Short mmCIF file of C-alpha atoms in Angstrom, two decimals:
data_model
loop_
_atom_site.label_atom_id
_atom_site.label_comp_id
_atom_site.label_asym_id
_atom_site.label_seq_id
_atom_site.Cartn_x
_atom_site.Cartn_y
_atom_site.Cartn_z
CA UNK A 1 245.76 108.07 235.00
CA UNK A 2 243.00 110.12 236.71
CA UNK A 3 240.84 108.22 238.96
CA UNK A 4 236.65 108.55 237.97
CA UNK A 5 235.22 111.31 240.48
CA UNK A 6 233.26 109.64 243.09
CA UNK A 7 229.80 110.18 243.03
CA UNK A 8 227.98 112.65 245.95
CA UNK A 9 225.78 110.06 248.60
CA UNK A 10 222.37 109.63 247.95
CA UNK A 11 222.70 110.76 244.14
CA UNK A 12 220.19 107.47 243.44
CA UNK A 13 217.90 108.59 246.03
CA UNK A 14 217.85 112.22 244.23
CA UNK A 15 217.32 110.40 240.83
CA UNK A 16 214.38 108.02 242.18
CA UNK A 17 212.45 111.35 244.17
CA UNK A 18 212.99 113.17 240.74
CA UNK A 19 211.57 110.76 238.93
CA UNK A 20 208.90 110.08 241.63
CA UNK A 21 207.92 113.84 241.74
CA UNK A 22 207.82 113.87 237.16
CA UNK A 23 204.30 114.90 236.17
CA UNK A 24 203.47 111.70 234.44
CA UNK A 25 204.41 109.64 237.62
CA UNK A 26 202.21 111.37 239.80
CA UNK A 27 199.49 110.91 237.15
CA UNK A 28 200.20 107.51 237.77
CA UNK A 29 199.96 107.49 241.00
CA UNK A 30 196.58 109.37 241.12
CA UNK A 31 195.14 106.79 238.88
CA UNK A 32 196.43 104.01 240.44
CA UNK A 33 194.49 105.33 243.33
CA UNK A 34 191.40 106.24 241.86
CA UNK A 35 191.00 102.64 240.04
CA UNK A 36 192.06 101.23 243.87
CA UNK A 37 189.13 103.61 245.56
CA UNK A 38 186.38 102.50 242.99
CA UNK A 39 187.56 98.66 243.26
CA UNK A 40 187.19 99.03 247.05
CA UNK A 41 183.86 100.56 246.31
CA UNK A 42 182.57 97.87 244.35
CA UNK A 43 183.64 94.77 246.25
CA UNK A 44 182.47 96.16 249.62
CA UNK A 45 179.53 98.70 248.87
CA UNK A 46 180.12 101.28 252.08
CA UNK A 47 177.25 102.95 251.31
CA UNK A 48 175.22 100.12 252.34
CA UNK A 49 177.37 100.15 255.55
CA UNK A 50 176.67 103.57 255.86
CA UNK A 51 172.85 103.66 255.81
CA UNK A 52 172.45 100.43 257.85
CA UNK A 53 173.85 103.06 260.92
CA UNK A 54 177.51 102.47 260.78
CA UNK A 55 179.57 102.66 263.19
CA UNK A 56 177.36 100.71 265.89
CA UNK A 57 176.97 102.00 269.16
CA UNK A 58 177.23 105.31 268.40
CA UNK A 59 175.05 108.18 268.42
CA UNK A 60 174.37 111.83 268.92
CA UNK A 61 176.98 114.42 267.80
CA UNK A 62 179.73 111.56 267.60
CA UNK A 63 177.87 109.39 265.30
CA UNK A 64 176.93 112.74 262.74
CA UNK A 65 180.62 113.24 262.79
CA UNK A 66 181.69 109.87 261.97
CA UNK A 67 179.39 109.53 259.23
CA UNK A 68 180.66 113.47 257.63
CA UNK A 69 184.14 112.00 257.73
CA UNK A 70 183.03 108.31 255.84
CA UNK A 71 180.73 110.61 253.30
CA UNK A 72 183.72 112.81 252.41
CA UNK A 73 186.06 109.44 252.07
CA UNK A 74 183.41 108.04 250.01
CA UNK A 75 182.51 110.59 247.72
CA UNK A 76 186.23 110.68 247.03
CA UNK A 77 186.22 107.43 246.08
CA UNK A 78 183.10 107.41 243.81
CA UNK A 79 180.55 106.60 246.01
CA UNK A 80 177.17 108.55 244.46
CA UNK A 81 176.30 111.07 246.95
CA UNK A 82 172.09 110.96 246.68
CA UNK A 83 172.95 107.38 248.18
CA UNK A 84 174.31 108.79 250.85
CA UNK A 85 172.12 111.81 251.10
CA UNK A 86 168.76 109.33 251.67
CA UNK A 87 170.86 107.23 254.54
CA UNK A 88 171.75 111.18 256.12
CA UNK A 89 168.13 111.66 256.38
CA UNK A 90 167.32 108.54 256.98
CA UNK A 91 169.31 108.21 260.38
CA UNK A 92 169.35 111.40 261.57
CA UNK A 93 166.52 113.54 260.22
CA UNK A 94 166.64 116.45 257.85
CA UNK A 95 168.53 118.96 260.16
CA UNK A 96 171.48 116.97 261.54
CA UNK A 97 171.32 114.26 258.45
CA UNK A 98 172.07 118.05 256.71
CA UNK A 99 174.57 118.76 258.40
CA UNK A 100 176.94 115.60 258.06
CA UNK A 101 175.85 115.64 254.56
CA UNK A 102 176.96 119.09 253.83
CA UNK A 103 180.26 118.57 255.78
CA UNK A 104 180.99 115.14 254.27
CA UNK A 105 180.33 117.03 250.26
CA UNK A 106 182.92 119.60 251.06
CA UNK A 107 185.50 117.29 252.66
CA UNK A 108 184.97 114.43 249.33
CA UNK A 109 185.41 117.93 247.17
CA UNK A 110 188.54 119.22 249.06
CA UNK A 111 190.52 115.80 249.13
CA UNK A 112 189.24 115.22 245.02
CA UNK A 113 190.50 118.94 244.49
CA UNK A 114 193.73 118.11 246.21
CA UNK A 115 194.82 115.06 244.92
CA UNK A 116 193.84 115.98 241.21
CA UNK A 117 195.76 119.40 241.84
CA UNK A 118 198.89 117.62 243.28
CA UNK A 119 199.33 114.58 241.07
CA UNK A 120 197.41 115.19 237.74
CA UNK A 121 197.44 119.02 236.97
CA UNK A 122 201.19 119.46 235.82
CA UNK A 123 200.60 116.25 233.22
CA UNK A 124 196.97 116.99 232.73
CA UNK A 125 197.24 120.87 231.79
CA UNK A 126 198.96 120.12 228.13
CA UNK A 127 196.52 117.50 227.12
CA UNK A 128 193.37 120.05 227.55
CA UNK A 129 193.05 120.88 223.78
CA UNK A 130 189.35 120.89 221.56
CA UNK A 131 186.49 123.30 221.98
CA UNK A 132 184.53 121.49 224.66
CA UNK A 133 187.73 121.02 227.05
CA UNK A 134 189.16 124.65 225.97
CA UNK A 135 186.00 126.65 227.26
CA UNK A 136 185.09 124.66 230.55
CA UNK A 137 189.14 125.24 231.33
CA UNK A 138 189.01 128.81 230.30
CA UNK A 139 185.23 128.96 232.49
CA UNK A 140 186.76 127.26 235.67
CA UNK A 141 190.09 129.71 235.02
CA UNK A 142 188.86 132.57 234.85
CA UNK A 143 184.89 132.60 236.21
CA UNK A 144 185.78 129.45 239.15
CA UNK A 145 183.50 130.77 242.00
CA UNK A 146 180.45 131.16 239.73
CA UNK A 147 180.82 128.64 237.05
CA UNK A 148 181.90 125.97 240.03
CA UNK A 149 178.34 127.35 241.72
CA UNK A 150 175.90 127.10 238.53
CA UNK A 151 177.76 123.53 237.82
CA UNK A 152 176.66 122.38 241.86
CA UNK A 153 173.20 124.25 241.51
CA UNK A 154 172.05 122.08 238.62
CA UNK A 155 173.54 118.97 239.11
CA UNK A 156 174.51 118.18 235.59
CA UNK A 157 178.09 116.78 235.83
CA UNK A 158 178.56 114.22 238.28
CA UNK A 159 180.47 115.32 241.49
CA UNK A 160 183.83 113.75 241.21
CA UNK A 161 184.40 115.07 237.36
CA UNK A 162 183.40 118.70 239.00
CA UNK A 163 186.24 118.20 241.27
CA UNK A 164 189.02 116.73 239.01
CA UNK A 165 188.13 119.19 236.31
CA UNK A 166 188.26 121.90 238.58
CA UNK A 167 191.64 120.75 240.00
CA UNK A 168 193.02 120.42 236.81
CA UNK A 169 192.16 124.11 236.11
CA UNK A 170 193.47 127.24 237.63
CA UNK A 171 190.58 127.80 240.06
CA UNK A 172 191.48 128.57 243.38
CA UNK A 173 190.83 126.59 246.53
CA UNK A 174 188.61 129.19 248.48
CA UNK A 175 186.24 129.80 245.59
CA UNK A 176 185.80 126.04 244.82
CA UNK A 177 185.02 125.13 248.34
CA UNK A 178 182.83 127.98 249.25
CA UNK A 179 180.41 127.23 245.43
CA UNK A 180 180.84 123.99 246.87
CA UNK A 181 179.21 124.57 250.17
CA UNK A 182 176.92 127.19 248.79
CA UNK A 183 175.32 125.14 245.57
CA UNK A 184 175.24 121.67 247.38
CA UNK A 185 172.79 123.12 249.84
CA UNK A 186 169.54 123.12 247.68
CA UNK A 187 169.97 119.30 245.97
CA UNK A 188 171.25 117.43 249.06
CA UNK A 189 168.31 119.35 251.29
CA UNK A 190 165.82 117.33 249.30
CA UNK A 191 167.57 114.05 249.18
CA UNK A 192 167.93 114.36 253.37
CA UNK A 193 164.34 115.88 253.54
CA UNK A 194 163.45 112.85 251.31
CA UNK A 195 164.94 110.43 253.48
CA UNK A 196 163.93 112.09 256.53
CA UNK A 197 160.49 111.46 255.53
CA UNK A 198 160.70 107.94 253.22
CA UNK A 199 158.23 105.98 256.03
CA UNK A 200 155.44 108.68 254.67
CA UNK A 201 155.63 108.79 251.07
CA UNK A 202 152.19 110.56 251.17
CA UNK A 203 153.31 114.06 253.50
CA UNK A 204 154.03 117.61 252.02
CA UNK A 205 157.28 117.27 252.59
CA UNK A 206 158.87 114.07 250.65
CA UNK A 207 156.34 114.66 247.57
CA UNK A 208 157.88 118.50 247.70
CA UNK A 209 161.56 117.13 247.99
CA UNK A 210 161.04 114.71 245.16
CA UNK A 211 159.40 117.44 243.15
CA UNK A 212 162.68 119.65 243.87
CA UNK A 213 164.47 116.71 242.76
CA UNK A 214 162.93 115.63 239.37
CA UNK A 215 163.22 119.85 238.62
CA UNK A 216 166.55 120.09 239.26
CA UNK A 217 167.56 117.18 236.97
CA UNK A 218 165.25 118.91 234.12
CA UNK A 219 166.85 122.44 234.32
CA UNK A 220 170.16 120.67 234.27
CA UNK A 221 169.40 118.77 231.44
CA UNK A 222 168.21 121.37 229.46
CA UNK A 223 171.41 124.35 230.89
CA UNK A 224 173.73 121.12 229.57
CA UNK A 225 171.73 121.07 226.02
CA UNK A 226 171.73 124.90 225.46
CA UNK A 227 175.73 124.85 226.25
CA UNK A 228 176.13 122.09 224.36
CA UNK A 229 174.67 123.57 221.25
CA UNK A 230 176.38 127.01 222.36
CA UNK A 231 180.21 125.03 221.79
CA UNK A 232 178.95 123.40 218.82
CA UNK A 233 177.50 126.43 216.88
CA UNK A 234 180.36 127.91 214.28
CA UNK A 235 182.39 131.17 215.26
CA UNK A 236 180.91 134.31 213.42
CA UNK A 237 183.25 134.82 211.09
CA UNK A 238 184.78 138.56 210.57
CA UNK A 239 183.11 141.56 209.48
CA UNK A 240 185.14 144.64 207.75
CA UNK A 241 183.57 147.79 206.79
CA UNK A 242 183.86 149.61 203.78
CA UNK A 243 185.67 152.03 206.10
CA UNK A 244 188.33 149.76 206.61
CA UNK A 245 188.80 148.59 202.92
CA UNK A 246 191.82 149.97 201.10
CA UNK A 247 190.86 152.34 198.40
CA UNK A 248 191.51 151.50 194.62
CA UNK A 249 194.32 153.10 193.13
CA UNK A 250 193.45 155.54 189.48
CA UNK A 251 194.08 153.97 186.20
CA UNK A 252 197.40 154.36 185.17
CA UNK A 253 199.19 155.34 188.18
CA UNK A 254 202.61 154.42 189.15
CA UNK A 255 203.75 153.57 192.54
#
């Protein structure tokens, strides 16, 4: 009688990284992390930690940097950036509050962008079916540098969808990051400018930051409304010419 083949080492370690590494566990994995990030969020509010001047004790270059790395971890995790943006401006006036914010918007993109990319595209891809899902995959595809710039210019779609949908598309990481840095200028200016300037409500600059701000929201509303009705209008249907009609065949011919 033959004796059963033993099996090669580690063959359960293979099976469990297999099945670790399967698109729907990695979805499950990202979500698991995503539901942990916005609990976190909720039960201990860092934003508030944030714009009361954390870390204590620091300041100058060290403290800008320390806050750029907490915005980028929060924005990851759901934390709405105009929040953040005021407490920028708020502790370190409009240029260097700028400057953290800007770095801290394209670090929160690039770790969204990676960990949608890495866990959720693969089981995410075959589930993007309808109209509305088709066309802002097949924008971000194919158009991911502009369409990625008009979507941060008028701040329509809230910043972490941008980056998950983008990350489940085929959009590349250079163009995403670079319409990142480029269309996040104008809206987080005026939210830093604003909080630069809250203690004088009154002076050219806040009233022209908040002006900015309530314009930006009404082109976006009304860019989201015209491609809204753009997807839901019906697809012209074919048109033939006579040219390309068959001709009628004479009475009483045989074929």
């Amino acid at each position: 009688m033959l004796a059963p083949a033993p099996r090669p080492p580690g063959s359960v370690a293979v099976r469990c990284s297999r099945a670790l590494l399967a698109p729907r566990a990695r979805l499950s994995i990202l979500a698991a992390l995503l539901l942990t990030a916005a609990a976190l969020v909720v039960l201990y509010e860092p934003q508030r930690l944030l714009a009361s001047g954390w870390p204590p004790r620091t300041s100058g270059a060290g403290a800008v940097l320390l806050f750029g790395l907490a915005y980028g971890v929060c924005t990851a995790a759901f934390v709405p950036r105009p929040v953040l943006n005021l407490a920028a401006g708020a502790l370190f006036g409009a240029a260097a509050g700028l400057t953290a914010a800007l770095a801290g918007t394209v670090l929160g993109a690039g770790i969204a962008f990676t960990l949608g990319r890495y866990l959720g595209q693969d089981a995410l891809r075959p589930l993007v079916r309808g109209r509305w899902l088709t066309a802002a995959d097949g924008q971000l595809s194919r158009h991911g540098f502009r369409s990625m710039l008009a979507i941060r210019l008028f701040p329509g779609v809230p910043f972490a969808a941008a980056n998950y949908c983008a990350a489940v598309s085929r959009m590349g990481y250079v163009p995403f990051l670079l319409a990142t840095a480029i269309g996040s200028v104008p809206n987080t200016a005026a939210y830093v400018v604003a909080g630069a300037q809250a203690d004088s409500p009154g002076s050219p600059a806040f009233l022209f930051s908040a002006g900015f701000i309530v314009l930006s929201g009404l082109a976006a509303a009304v860019v989201a409304w015209r491609k809204r009705h753009g997807l839901r209008a019906p697809a012209p249907a074919p048109s033939f010419s006579t040219a390309d009609a068959p001709e009628p065949e004479p009475v009483g011919s045989t074929r």
